[in-house]
XYZ file of C-alpha atoms in Angstrom:
654
model
C 70.617 182.395 10.381
C 71.160 178.505 9.561
C 69.537 175.695 11.810
C 74.212 174.943 11.924
C 74.965 178.147 12.648
C 76.383 179.374 15.917
C 74.432 182.563 17.309
C 74.402 185.949 15.728
C 76.826 187.693 18.194
C 78.475 184.692 20.135
C 82.012 185.790 19.829
C 81.122 189.997 19.926
C 80.921 192.039 22.988
C 77.036 193.129 23.759
C 75.836 196.441 23.568
C 75.444 198.208 26.743
C 73.353 201.614 25.076
C 71.118 201.686 26.274
C 70.743 199.314 29.502
C 70.280 200.338 32.511
C 73.166 200.794 34.944
C 75.211 201.156 31.973
C 75.343 197.197 31.680
C 74.081 194.930 28.966
C 70.342 194.945 27.763
C 68.858 191.684 28.670
C 67.090 189.711 26.377
C 64.648 189.346 28.274
C 63.624 192.775 29.501
C 63.449 193.296 34.152
C 60.271 194.035 33.530
C 58.649 191.495 32.290
C 57.820 188.243 33.689
C 58.368 184.187 31.983
C 57.862 181.181 33.113
C 60.797 180.703 34.302
C 61.298 177.888 37.549
C 58.931 175.340 36.596
C 58.284 171.751 37.319
C 59.349 170.661 34.290
C 61.816 172.330 33.878
C 63.200 171.727 36.971
C 62.190 167.805 36.053
C 63.757 167.525 33.333
C 67.323 169.751 35.312
C 67.443 167.333 37.603
C 67.842 164.216 34.978
C 70.798 166.171 33.047
C 72.093 166.753 36.673
C 72.564 163.103 36.897
C 73.893 161.994 33.992
C 76.577 164.933 33.859
C 77.471 164.249 37.557
C 78.506 160.563 36.565
C 80.158 161.782 33.367
C 82.369 164.306 34.899
C 82.664 161.762 37.809
C 84.576 159.276 35.380
C 86.053 161.908 33.227
C 87.562 163.710 35.923
C 89.179 160.810 38.151
C 90.478 159.446 34.373
C 91.984 162.370 33.052
C 92.051 164.635 36.328
C 90.247 167.620 34.820
C 86.624 168.123 34.355
C 84.753 170.286 32.026
C 82.023 172.519 31.993
C 78.143 171.110 31.838
C 76.382 174.197 30.791
C 76.911 174.683 27.142
C 76.343 171.169 26.073
C 72.881 170.853 28.550
C 71.936 174.452 27.062
C 72.106 172.294 23.481
C 70.074 169.140 24.990
C 67.095 170.928 26.852
C 66.711 173.084 23.459
C 66.633 170.023 21.990
C 63.827 168.412 24.101
C 61.915 171.603 24.942
C 62.085 171.711 20.991
C 60.423 168.165 20.976
C 57.771 169.085 23.648
C 57.148 172.056 20.884
C 55.719 169.174 18.666
C 53.454 168.598 20.776
C 52.125 171.741 22.435
C 54.569 171.565 25.379
C 57.194 173.827 24.561
C 59.329 175.756 26.651
C 60.433 179.480 27.242
C 64.184 180.706 27.361
C 64.357 180.905 31.237
C 63.183 177.368 31.525
C 65.397 176.987 29.222
C 68.897 178.568 31.683
C 67.160 177.242 34.651
C 67.336 173.253 32.910
C 70.672 173.827 32.855
C 71.421 176.052 35.552
C 70.163 172.579 37.459
C 72.319 170.185 35.553
C 76.257 172.274 35.557
C 75.201 171.754 39.591
C 76.222 167.653 38.548
C 79.252 168.381 36.640
C 80.421 171.072 39.795
C 79.805 169.207 42.595
C 81.547 165.618 40.895
C 84.824 167.665 40.271
C 84.747 168.697 44.485
C 83.887 165.056 45.570
C 86.128 163.221 42.612
C 88.960 165.351 43.406
C 89.442 164.993 47.306
C 87.114 162.884 48.468
C 87.973 159.634 46.539
C 91.052 159.982 48.469
C 90.092 158.358 51.446
C 90.340 155.607 49.484
C 94.094 155.768 48.725
C 94.344 155.569 53.138
C 92.772 152.712 53.116
C 88.823 153.635 53.947
C 86.229 152.342 51.604
C 83.843 154.616 50.721
C 80.211 155.398 51.993
C 77.595 156.593 50.168
C 75.872 158.100 52.869
C 79.343 160.085 54.628
C 80.087 161.186 50.651
C 76.286 162.880 50.010
C 76.119 164.437 53.311
C 80.224 165.862 52.908
C 79.354 166.995 49.378
C 75.860 169.025 50.065
C 77.339 170.878 52.958
C 80.542 171.541 50.490
C 78.150 172.493 47.999
C 75.388 174.381 49.823
C 78.004 176.806 51.086
C 79.348 177.172 47.372
C 75.951 178.560 46.657
C 75.673 181.267 49.738
C 78.575 182.360 49.408
C 78.564 183.489 45.941
C 75.289 185.189 46.259
C 77.050 188.548 47.957
C 79.807 188.607 45.000
C 77.232 188.285 42.305
C 76.536 191.675 42.311
C 80.474 193.310 42.346
C 81.324 190.101 39.663
C 78.678 189.628 37.917
C 77.486 193.153 37.138
C 79.921 195.481 38.288
C 83.276 193.218 36.661
C 80.850 192.907 33.789
C 83.397 194.298 31.071
C 86.944 193.180 32.665
C 85.304 189.841 33.478
C 84.332 187.921 30.385
C 82.807 184.790 31.910
C 83.234 182.309 28.819
C 81.365 179.812 29.409
C 78.464 181.871 30.598
C 78.562 183.824 27.392
C 78.559 181.535 25.482
C 75.869 179.762 26.706
C 73.861 182.668 27.126
C 74.070 182.888 23.492
C 73.498 179.045 22.718
C 70.083 179.321 24.447
C 69.340 182.736 22.445
C 69.725 180.404 19.915
C 66.635 178.462 21.355
C 64.256 177.629 18.289
C 67.450 176.169 16.162
C 68.579 173.486 19.150
C 68.266 171.130 16.600
C 71.609 171.152 15.017
C 73.101 170.985 18.716
C 71.831 167.709 19.279
C 72.497 166.075 15.593
C 76.520 167.672 16.734
C 76.539 166.375 20.355
C 74.947 162.992 19.298
C 77.831 162.595 16.333
C 80.329 163.111 19.192
C 78.701 160.670 22.077
C 77.772 158.013 19.048
C 82.036 158.119 17.846
C 83.297 158.290 21.218
C 81.025 155.520 22.634
C 81.704 153.213 19.236
C 85.943 154.093 19.638
C 85.364 152.837 23.303
C 83.388 149.769 23.055
C 85.582 148.175 20.400
C 88.550 149.291 22.624
C 87.322 148.482 26.118
C 84.142 145.983 25.720
C 86.373 143.946 22.680
C 89.484 144.845 23.278
C 89.768 145.230 19.508
C 93.151 147.899 19.385
C 94.778 149.375 22.743
C 94.107 153.250 23.770
C 97.800 153.494 25.277
C 100.686 154.029 23.335
C 104.078 154.515 24.918
C 107.725 153.816 24.846
C 110.964 154.447 27.377
C 113.725 154.462 26.430
C 117.730 155.847 27.394
C 120.513 158.463 25.907
C 124.044 157.752 26.823
C 124.631 157.379 30.532
C 120.895 159.741 31.266
C 118.245 157.172 31.660
C 114.672 157.072 32.547
C 113.235 158.886 29.423
C 109.369 157.933 28.813
C 106.365 159.259 26.505
C 103.372 158.108 25.441
C 99.487 158.795 25.671
C 96.167 156.981 26.498
C 94.227 158.156 23.332
C 90.491 158.088 24.333
C 88.172 160.602 23.149
C 87.334 162.345 26.455
C 90.945 162.975 26.784
C 91.135 164.587 23.439
C 88.060 166.133 23.756
C 88.864 167.809 26.728
C 92.335 169.338 24.911
C 90.852 170.674 22.346
C 87.490 172.282 24.678
C 90.765 174.324 26.334
C 92.276 175.077 23.396
C 96.073 175.043 22.816
C 97.382 177.276 25.415
C 96.053 176.150 28.274
C 96.400 172.364 26.389
C 100.355 173.382 26.092
C 100.804 174.567 29.659
C 99.553 171.199 30.421
C 102.151 168.902 28.065
C 104.934 171.599 28.905
C 104.464 170.835 32.713
C 104.705 166.658 31.535
C 107.668 167.535 29.863
C 109.355 168.970 32.042
C 108.727 166.214 34.534
C 108.972 162.721 32.198
C 111.734 164.158 29.876
C 113.651 165.919 32.911
C 113.018 165.527 36.253
C 112.350 161.903 36.113
C 115.494 161.042 34.560
C 117.747 162.820 36.924
C 116.243 161.159 39.867
C 116.678 157.845 38.481
C 120.270 158.552 37.761
C 120.523 159.398 40.357
C 119.619 156.845 42.089
C 116.423 157.504 43.609
C 114.325 155.058 41.961
C 112.252 153.334 45.228
C 113.173 149.657 46.160
C 110.056 147.976 44.670
C 110.976 148.998 41.299
C 114.778 148.740 41.279
C 114.541 145.668 39.528
C 111.655 146.650 36.990
C 112.251 147.751 32.993
C 112.652 151.641 32.419
C 108.962 152.791 32.156
C 107.840 150.664 35.236
C 111.222 153.128 37.326
C 109.554 155.660 35.335
C 106.232 155.228 36.598
C 107.609 154.624 40.208
C 109.551 157.990 40.778
C 107.187 159.964 39.181
C 104.335 158.322 42.120
C 106.745 158.790 44.994
C 108.204 161.653 44.022
C 106.962 163.748 41.698
C 103.762 163.998 42.689
C 104.857 166.574 45.254
C 107.139 168.749 43.104
C 103.273 168.988 41.249
C 101.817 169.539 44.487
C 104.363 171.931 45.980
C 103.834 174.658 42.047
C 99.784 174.188 43.218
C 100.251 175.363 46.622
C 102.217 178.339 45.274
C 99.541 178.935 42.165
C 97.091 178.954 44.869
C 98.254 181.228 47.303
C 99.407 183.757 44.511
C 95.905 184.086 43.107
C 94.146 184.495 46.303
C 96.423 187.837 46.349
C 95.520 188.734 43.904
C 91.410 188.527 44.991
C 92.459 189.646 47.991
C 90.098 192.949 46.891
C 87.081 190.891 45.484
C 87.072 189.423 49.339
C 87.221 192.809 50.436
C 84.588 194.033 48.534
C 82.138 191.519 49.255
C 82.269 191.385 52.713
C 81.611 194.855 52.601
C 78.691 194.267 50.278
C 77.546 191.447 53.227
C 78.222 193.643 56.253
C 76.325 196.996 54.700
C 72.584 194.450 54.187
C 72.990 192.845 56.948
C 73.232 195.900 59.273
C 70.184 197.598 57.054
C 71.156 198.637 53.591
C 69.245 197.543 50.465
C 68.471 193.229 50.459
C 68.657 191.870 47.567
C 65.933 189.931 48.145
C 63.623 193.040 48.260
C 60.652 192.696 46.000
C 60.353 195.654 45.473
C 63.648 195.274 43.180
C 63.866 194.878 39.502
C 62.693 191.088 39.356
C 66.731 191.188 37.873
C 68.452 192.665 41.149
C 66.636 190.268 43.637
C 68.917 187.697 45.119
C 67.927 185.443 47.686
C 67.824 187.329 51.288
C 71.643 188.196 52.884
C 69.905 186.824 56.157
C 69.606 183.850 54.195
C 73.119 183.315 53.062
C 74.436 184.238 56.823
C 72.061 181.860 58.756
C 72.785 179.159 56.640
C 76.301 179.088 57.144
C 75.906 178.860 60.996
C 73.966 175.965 60.401
C 76.809 174.192 57.906
C 79.088 174.926 60.832
C 77.489 173.280 63.363
C 76.791 170.649 60.913
C 80.232 170.335 60.021
C 80.863 169.802 64.145
C 78.469 168.098 65.307
C 76.897 165.346 62.159
C 78.352 162.128 63.160
C 79.072 161.466 59.025
C 81.544 164.510 58.772
C 82.760 165.329 62.393
C 85.907 167.112 61.756
C 86.140 168.780 65.413
C 85.505 172.813 66.365
C 89.045 173.645 64.469
C 88.116 171.594 61.262
C 84.850 172.705 60.786
C 86.486 176.833 61.203
C 89.120 176.104 58.998
C 86.412 174.486 56.592
C 84.191 177.930 56.644
C 87.451 180.094 56.384
C 88.740 178.626 53.879
C 85.751 178.347 51.563
C 84.655 181.658 51.723
C 87.744 182.785 50.627
C 88.235 180.183 47.734
C 84.481 181.044 47.134
C 85.782 183.884 45.871
C 89.341 182.894 44.003
C 87.561 180.544 42.128
C 84.347 182.512 40.812
C 86.987 185.018 39.934
C 88.946 182.622 38.380
C 86.589 181.242 36.408
C 85.507 184.214 34.659
C 88.776 184.666 33.096
C 89.513 180.943 32.233
C 86.244 179.605 31.944
C 85.232 176.920 34.649
C 86.845 173.720 32.667
C 90.305 175.414 33.607
C 89.314 175.893 37.342
C 91.904 175.033 39.934
C 90.290 173.641 42.546
C 92.593 170.655 43.487
C 95.700 173.629 43.884
C 92.615 175.375 46.670
C 92.369 171.388 48.227
C 96.013 171.295 48.267
C 96.406 174.081 50.376
C 93.816 174.333 52.651
C 94.798 170.391 53.016
C 97.951 171.854 54.221
C 96.786 174.379 56.277
C 94.439 171.949 58.182
C 96.938 169.503 58.580
C 99.289 171.358 60.088
C 97.012 173.422 62.389
C 95.274 169.623 63.498
C 98.538 168.341 64.027
C 99.471 170.666 66.410
C 95.954 170.048 68.630
C 97.293 165.880 68.409
C 95.384 164.952 65.289
C 97.310 162.269 63.456
C 94.106 160.739 61.429
C 94.394 161.828 57.379
C 90.836 161.478 56.766
C 89.046 164.411 58.661
C 92.279 166.665 57.746
C 90.705 165.204 53.693
C 86.936 165.937 54.865
C 87.842 169.631 55.411
C 89.315 170.157 52.305
C 86.366 168.275 50.527
C 84.177 170.430 51.673
C 86.077 173.477 50.787
C 87.039 172.313 47.136
C 83.081 171.795 46.586
C 82.173 174.931 47.522
C 85.091 176.333 45.132
C 84.186 174.082 42.167
C 80.020 174.795 43.066
C 80.783 178.393 43.341
C 82.538 178.482 39.463
C 79.686 176.965 37.989
C 76.944 179.165 40.336
C 79.607 182.675 38.731
C 79.043 181.286 35.213
C 75.412 180.218 35.455
C 74.400 184.107 36.657
C 76.585 185.334 34.550
C 74.465 183.853 31.732
C 71.174 184.665 33.625
C 72.617 188.121 34.145
C 73.064 188.730 29.629
C 69.848 187.189 29.244
C 67.647 188.685 31.334
C 66.730 186.053 34.921
C 65.216 186.242 38.269
C 69.317 185.419 40.061
C 67.328 184.598 42.967
C 65.588 181.578 40.762
C 68.536 180.769 39.611
C 69.936 180.235 43.203
C 66.814 177.879 43.897
C 67.310 175.863 41.137
C 71.228 175.451 42.602
C 70.401 174.571 45.559
C 67.830 171.903 44.391
C 70.550 170.531 41.245
C 73.086 169.959 44.534
C 70.842 168.366 46.857
C 70.397 165.942 43.757
C 74.066 166.095 42.988
C 75.145 164.749 46.434
C 72.787 162.426 46.933
C 73.607 160.532 44.073
C 77.250 161.050 44.512
C 77.994 158.906 46.872
C 77.139 155.844 45.553
C 77.775 156.597 41.760
C 81.463 157.144 43.502
C 80.870 153.989 45.297
C 79.879 152.349 42.181
C 82.831 153.240 40.246
C 85.337 152.349 42.603
C 83.917 148.638 42.565
C 83.496 148.648 39.104
C 87.204 149.435 37.941
C 89.142 150.366 41.909
C 89.783 154.018 42.490
C 93.555 154.431 41.949
C 93.339 151.919 38.969
C 94.642 152.284 35.480
C 91.303 152.869 34.444
C 90.468 155.479 36.540
C 94.259 156.460 38.637
C 92.160 159.449 40.030
C 95.651 161.718 40.533
C 93.832 164.979 42.303
C 92.359 161.889 44.550
C 95.503 160.311 45.370
C 97.366 163.172 45.564
C 95.040 164.404 48.536
C 95.472 161.693 50.218
C 99.668 161.649 50.042
C 100.164 165.056 51.646
C 97.288 164.753 54.253
C 98.894 161.991 55.474
C 102.722 162.966 54.326
C 101.906 166.369 56.463
C 100.573 164.719 60.042
C 103.234 161.609 59.922
C 105.818 163.408 58.708
C 106.877 161.284 55.535
C 105.794 164.072 53.013
C 108.471 164.640 50.506
C 109.425 169.064 51.583
C 112.406 168.216 49.293
C 109.701 168.128 46.480
C 107.266 170.215 47.877
C 110.076 172.841 47.776
C 111.333 172.175 44.168
C 107.676 172.957 42.977
C 107.158 175.758 45.280
C 110.369 177.582 43.956
C 109.459 176.265 40.027
C 105.779 178.009 41.129
C 108.063 181.225 41.889
C 110.298 181.217 38.174
C 106.702 180.888 36.915
C 104.650 183.848 38.520
C 108.201 185.839 37.730
C 107.839 184.802 33.640
C 104.013 185.736 34.346
C 103.393 182.313 33.115
C 99.836 180.573 34.260
C 101.535 178.354 37.319
C 98.917 175.606 37.530
C 97.801 174.134 34.489
C 102.317 173.279 34.265
C 101.569 172.164 37.849
C 98.533 169.823 36.868
C 101.195 168.703 33.815
C 103.757 167.845 36.132
C 101.245 165.956 38.609
C 99.867 164.077 36.102
C 101.016 161.065 34.087
C 102.108 161.862 30.933
C 100.033 159.828 29.243
C 97.000 161.829 29.903
C 99.080 164.504 29.008
C 100.048 163.573 25.798
C 95.991 163.423 24.430
C 95.094 166.460 25.870
C 98.040 168.362 24.192
C 96.791 166.757 20.490
C 93.214 167.858 21.648
C 94.508 171.779 21.684
C 96.476 171.129 18.215
C 93.379 170.066 16.451
C 92.080 172.923 17.674
C 94.624 175.424 17.233
C 94.908 173.752 13.081
C 91.840 174.486 13.039
C 91.263 177.650 13.913
C 94.150 178.941 12.005
C 92.890 176.715 8.826
C 89.500 177.955 9.015
C 90.881 181.893 9.121
C 92.249 182.049 6.309
C 88.930 181.012 4.797
C 86.788 183.430 6.563
C 84.272 185.984 6.069
C 85.236 189.448 7.137
C 82.840 188.984 9.340
C 84.515 185.749 11.288
C 81.367 183.768 11.335
C 82.482 180.880 9.719
C 85.251 181.108 12.348
C 82.547 181.257 15.306
C 80.311 178.534 13.765
C 83.625 176.191 13.822
C 84.120 177.355 17.255
C 80.539 176.155 18.260
C 80.578 172.942 16.699
C 83.656 171.703 17.923
C 82.734 172.553 21.541
C 79.346 170.619 20.813
C 80.960 167.901 19.033
C 83.960 166.916 21.545
C 81.630 167.320 24.547
C 79.541 164.347 23.154
C 82.624 162.813 22.856
C 83.768 163.102 26.874
C 79.652 162.180 27.339
C 80.211 159.162 25.341
C 83.095 157.592 27.082
C 82.376 158.712 30.335
C 78.191 156.656 29.512
C 80.554 153.789 27.945
C 82.542 153.729 31.192
C 79.249 152.832 32.973
C 78.080 150.384 30.737
C 81.429 148.470 30.898
C 81.596 149.139 34.547
C 78.260 147.314 35.301
C 79.103 144.609 32.983
C 82.752 143.914 35.166
C 80.364 143.963 38.391
C 77.480 141.747 36.649
C 80.796 139.016 36.568
C 80.735 139.274 32.954
C 84.453 140.490 32.546
C 86.789 141.643 35.023
C 89.056 145.123 35.449
C 92.806 143.294 33.520
C 89.844 142.339 30.532
C 86.985 142.910 28.352
C 83.536 141.486 28.172
C 83.546 140.234 25.141
C 87.419 140.135 23.901
C 88.706 139.219 20.402
C 91.212 137.602 21.225
C 93.727 140.077 18.550
C 97.829 140.375 19.880
C 99.048 142.299 21.633
C 101.321 143.220 18.420
C 97.954 143.784 16.311
C 96.441 145.941 19.472
C 99.195 148.344 18.898
C 98.543 148.755 15.262
C 94.810 148.738 15.945
C 94.837 151.761 18.523
C 97.160 153.988 15.261
C 94.932 153.254 13.345
C 91.646 154.118 15.201
C 93.136 157.296 17.100
C 93.633 158.149 13.415
C 89.920 157.734 11.687
C 88.638 159.530 15.744
C 91.338 162.698 14.924
C 90.095 162.510 10.780
C 86.515 162.103 12.190
C 86.506 164.727 14.580
C 87.730 166.814 12.643
C 85.099 166.024 9.336
C 82.166 166.504 11.858
C 84.140 170.052 12.565
C 84.770 171.265 9.329
C 81.855 169.982 7.753
C 78.635 173.120 6.815
C 75.517 172.383 6.229
C 75.274 171.858 3.136
C 78.082 168.766 3.508
C 81.110 170.442 1.857
C 84.237 171.854 3.616
C 85.468 175.001 4.398
């Protein structure tokens, strides 16, 4: 295998011949002990944890979506250990796994925080660093603890049913171990390309990334199309692939080319935008009505996922009960190393302490009812999340849909007891959303560990450490972005957070657009009958068309490149595997580069250089020239991105 190639078995079904309990043969046998949870692995993991936390908080508030950090973290970790090996330090396969486990914890927690806690800014509240950290750590720990009793059932027993795509791919990348230099080069290229692109666009105002237009056809008014063509959004589309990207874009087309024109023509334009231009009217209708349609579809999609998971939930409860009443303990040191989890007593005791903290801590006080709802809903949605990521992957995990369902339940229950503060409802949902996001990530990491022969208990400890550090930093990072750009601005619109705040307040005050929610719910029922994934469509309806379009462009690139490579591939499919690997890593670099540049430019704004409506060092180009250069820039980005994926080791195109 060359240094530029994907691991040999990246897309093959792993052999189970001769493996214990009919499962796959792990890379490191259970009877062999190697360095795993070491000081250097934890130190590297903590640094990368904070970087990925920051990058995904920016990406999620910008696009409404986050990506799994496991594979980028594994690649970076291998590169760092490769460098350390040159000076006689190095690291083992299991140490690499601990690094990616801790790193991805930051990405997962970021999703829960930005989809919910960020919503307090839409309710007129400021970001409190300490309060945010407290909510984040309680929700994150619930996610890790509740996933433990489900590990054996979902990861081991359902090995042949639930592929856990990122977890399996990450195991393949880690097994490439000693040749991690290529992956670092790929992610560095994507990072530098994205950073340069965003510096020219946002740092120097050389071109516009947003290209959009609105038009009328006959008596129908309000058609709006366009896209905010940035590297991160294109990278997201490439990673999730053409199918999911197409569902998201399809939801966007229904919203912006059908529902919005109908509402504008029917006179549903909000009074504040009645005399504005067509694009402003379309945006106002989307904000006032269409987001509720997306929310309704997400609610039905979330409950449908729970119903499809009912047997998994029952099995997990049965496993936990058996161990608590004297069955085989998952923490028993007499068990094989690869079967040891944190003890069920730790899981049960930890959950009880967290439930008490939700009620009594002043930073997260949600009351007895809120604490009860948070813990029960967290357990249910941890099961849903852990199952769903096994099928669709962490990047497509519908955490926001689970949060919406929690908000409706909590808001209706609390309203009946006299609660009128939507922030209390939002905090309750935040605990659930963070737990669900972390559980999805934990299950992917545990799948990776299962395949390579890691110790589950040590991975779970690493997750706890990673969650704790992420939570401590999450409040400060969220506060930073709010100060730099303003949560809800055009730069970081934070669409999910806005929706959560909207629904929380609407249910409590009686102003919720129940008619629009019902339309979305009916639409979701139809999609379920058609066997079409509901949640990607719902996200597309809720997102601005300017975000759905570049995501779709990335998906189209993935589909086109895959087809091109497949035509000239070898019989064993090695070129296709290599192309898929290269594309994922470069796309991860695009996302990270934009996120880090967002931090740099945000810091310049805070220090008084430039403003949120301009650029730190503007070139002074006219709007017309900026638009033309924007078209050139996105074409150049696509060409360079594609070339980096198709380039072979010898430098020739496939």
